[in-house]
Amino acid sequence: MQIDDNTNIILTEFSTEVWNENPDSRIYIVNDLEHKYDIISMNKNEILNLLGQNQCVVSNDHITYTLGKKKEDLFLSYYRIDFNEYDVVIKTSIYQD
């Protein structure tokens, strides 16, 4: 993730490297992630290979990644990826806690 020096706007392009190196700023790139990848059709191993296991909780039926928070938010955001019995993604959601 980079900040444009001229506009102070956070650049929001997803990459695995940026995701893993800036876990508190994932909130700014999660939309690009979902735009670039067909997350719903991926399996658990593909998700873990793409996003890693840095700042996440892995369970049998879902993975939850910490996204960080935007400056105006009071609470952290999380990205939850739900799997069916075949370990294929069936749903994603973002929530605050």
Short mmCIF file of the C-alpha atoms (twelve columns), coordinates in Angstrom:
data_MODEL
# 
_entry.id   MODEL 
# 
loop_
_atom_site.group_PDB 
_atom_site.id 
_atom_site.type_symbol 
_atom_site.label_atom_id 
_atom_site.label_alt_id 
_atom_site.label_comp_id 
_atom_site.label_asym_id 
_atom_site.label_seq_id 
_atom_site.Cartn_x 
_atom_site.Cartn_y 
_atom_site.Cartn_z 
_atom_site.pdbx_PDB_model_num 
ATOM 1  C CA . MET A 1  0.000   0.000   0.000  1 
ATOM 2  C CA . GLN A 2  1.228   3.446   -0.848 1 
ATOM 3  C CA . ILE A 3  0.090   6.982   -0.241 1 
ATOM 4  C CA . ASP A 4  0.084   9.343   -3.199 1 
ATOM 5  C CA . ASP A 5  2.328   12.240  -2.117 1 
ATOM 6  C CA . ASN A 6  0.348   14.726  -4.196 1 
ATOM 7  C CA . THR A 7  -3.137  13.872  -2.934 1 
ATOM 8  C CA . ASN A 8  -2.578  11.988  0.364  1 
ATOM 9  C CA . ILE A 9  -5.023  9.359   -0.940 1 
ATOM 10 C CA . ILE A 10 -4.262  5.793   0.018  1 
ATOM 11 C CA . LEU A 11 -3.722  3.630   -3.038 1 
ATOM 12 C CA . THR A 12 -5.937  0.579   -2.727 1 
ATOM 13 C CA . GLU A 13 -4.465  -2.063  -5.014 1 
ATOM 14 C CA . PHE A 14 -4.386  -5.587  -3.583 1 
ATOM 15 C CA . SER A 15 -1.301  -7.772  -3.628 1 
ATOM 16 C CA . THR A 16 -0.388  -10.707 -1.398 1 
ATOM 17 C CA . GLU A 17 2.743   -8.857  -0.329 1 
ATOM 18 C CA . VAL A 18 0.836   -5.717  0.712  1 
ATOM 19 C CA . TRP A 19 -1.824  -7.843  2.483  1 
ATOM 20 C CA . ASN A 20 0.801   -9.614  4.592  1 
ATOM 21 C CA . GLU A 21 3.088   -6.653  5.244  1 
ATOM 22 C CA . ASN A 22 0.311   -4.208  6.254  1 
ATOM 23 C CA . PRO A 23 -2.344  -6.180  8.176  1 
ATOM 24 C CA . ASP A 24 -3.668  -3.064  9.928  1 
ATOM 25 C CA . SER A 25 -4.381  -1.444  6.544  1 
ATOM 26 C CA . ARG A 26 -6.127  -4.357  4.826  1 
ATOM 27 C CA . ILE A 27 -9.402  -2.450  5.088  1 
ATOM 28 C CA . TYR A 28 -8.162  -0.293  2.198  1 
ATOM 29 C CA . ILE A 29 -7.433  -3.201  -0.170 1 
ATOM 30 C CA . VAL A 30 -10.105 -5.810  0.596  1 
ATOM 31 C CA . ASN A 31 -12.465 -4.436  -2.079 1 
ATOM 32 C CA . ASP A 32 -9.758  -4.723  -4.720 1 
ATOM 33 C CA . LEU A 33 -9.073  -8.294  -3.528 1 
ATOM 34 C CA . GLU A 34 -12.694 -9.254  -4.141 1 
ATOM 35 C CA . HIS A 35 -12.686 -7.443  -7.481 1 
ATOM 36 C CA . LYS A 36 -9.531  -9.230  -8.724 1 
ATOM 37 C CA . TYR A 37 -10.273 -12.735 -7.417 1 
ATOM 38 C CA . ASP A 38 -13.348 -14.923 -7.568 1 
ATOM 39 C CA . ILE A 39 -13.156 -15.643 -3.841 1 
ATOM 40 C CA . ILE A 40 -16.478 -17.528 -3.776 1 
ATOM 41 C CA . SER A 41 -15.145 -20.308 -6.004 1 
ATOM 42 C CA . MET A 42 -11.831 -20.753 -4.149 1 
ATOM 43 C CA . ASN A 43 -11.048 -23.474 -1.621 1 
ATOM 44 C CA . LYS A 44 -9.467  -23.070 1.816  1 
ATOM 45 C CA . ASN A 45 -5.945  -23.946 0.626  1 
ATOM 46 C CA . GLU A 46 -6.168  -21.404 -2.200 1 
ATOM 47 C CA . ILE A 47 -7.291  -18.733 0.269  1 
ATOM 48 C CA . LEU A 48 -4.449  -19.537 2.658  1 
ATOM 49 C CA . ASN A 49 -1.936  -19.494 -0.219 1 
ATOM 50 C CA . LEU A 50 -3.247  -16.131 -1.425 1 
ATOM 51 C CA . LEU A 51 -3.735  -14.389 1.930  1 
ATOM 52 C CA . GLY A 52 -1.425  -16.281 4.284  1 
ATOM 53 C CA . GLN A 53 -2.043  -16.855 7.975  1 
ATOM 54 C CA . ASN A 54 -0.840  -13.519 9.360  1 
ATOM 55 C CA . GLN A 55 -3.333  -12.006 11.827 1 
ATOM 56 C CA . CYS A 56 -6.156  -14.429 11.170 1 
ATOM 57 C CA . VAL A 57 -8.112  -17.150 12.931 1 
ATOM 58 C CA . VAL A 58 -8.630  -20.414 11.052 1 
ATOM 59 C CA . SER A 59 -11.434 -22.784 12.024 1 
ATOM 60 C CA . ASN A 60 -13.132 -25.714 10.301 1 
ATOM 61 C CA . ASP A 61 -15.833 -23.655 8.607  1 
ATOM 62 C CA . HIS A 62 -14.358 -20.146 8.321  1 
ATOM 63 C CA . ILE A 63 -11.279 -17.930 8.360  1 
ATOM 64 C CA . THR A 64 -11.369 -14.451 9.852  1 
ATOM 65 C CA . TYR A 65 -8.716  -11.872 8.940  1 
ATOM 66 C CA . THR A 66 -8.078  -8.642  10.808 1 
ATOM 67 C CA . LEU A 67 -8.512  -5.704  8.423  1 
ATOM 68 C CA . GLY A 68 -7.575  -2.822  10.692 1 
ATOM 69 C CA . LYS A 69 -9.693  0.319   10.688 1 
ATOM 70 C CA . LYS A 70 -10.148 3.485   8.707  1 
ATOM 71 C CA . LYS A 71 -9.263  6.752   10.418 1 
ATOM 72 C CA . GLU A 72 -12.912 7.663   10.966 1 
ATOM 73 C CA . ASP A 73 -13.867 4.255   12.428 1 
ATOM 74 C CA . LEU A 74 -13.930 3.532   16.145 1 
ATOM 75 C CA . PHE A 75 -13.692 -0.247  15.864 1 
ATOM 76 C CA . LEU A 76 -11.533 -2.757  14.029 1 
ATOM 77 C CA . SER A 77 -12.925 -4.412  10.921 1 
ATOM 78 C CA . TYR A 78 -12.700 -8.116  10.124 1 
ATOM 79 C CA . TYR A 79 -13.019 -10.131 6.909  1 
ATOM 80 C CA . ARG A 80 -14.767 -13.454 7.406  1 
ATOM 81 C CA . ILE A 81 -14.623 -16.161 4.745  1 
ATOM 82 C CA . ASP A 82 -17.113 -19.025 5.214  1 
ATOM 83 C CA . PHE A 83 -16.624 -22.509 3.762  1 
ATOM 84 C CA . ASN A 84 -18.970 -25.395 3.023  1 
ATOM 85 C CA . GLU A 85 -18.324 -29.021 3.989  1 
ATOM 86 C CA . TYR A 86 -15.984 -29.359 0.959  1 
ATOM 87 C CA . ASP A 87 -13.826 -26.385 2.058  1 
ATOM 88 C CA . VAL A 88 -15.099 -24.191 -0.796 1 
ATOM 89 C CA . VAL A 89 -15.908 -20.549 -0.070 1 
ATOM 90 C CA . ILE A 90 -19.648 -19.941 0.107  1 
ATOM 91 C CA . LYS A 91 -19.745 -16.416 1.562  1 
ATOM 92 C CA . THR A 92 -17.595 -13.475 2.607  1 
ATOM 93 C CA . SER A 93 -18.474 -10.644 4.953  1 
ATOM 94 C CA . ILE A 94 -16.906 -7.640  6.620  1 
ATOM 95 C CA . TYR A 95 -17.902 -6.698  10.141 1 
ATOM 96 C CA . GLN A 96 -16.721 -4.463  12.971 1 
ATOM 97 C CA . ASP A 97 -16.140 -5.414  16.560 1 
# 
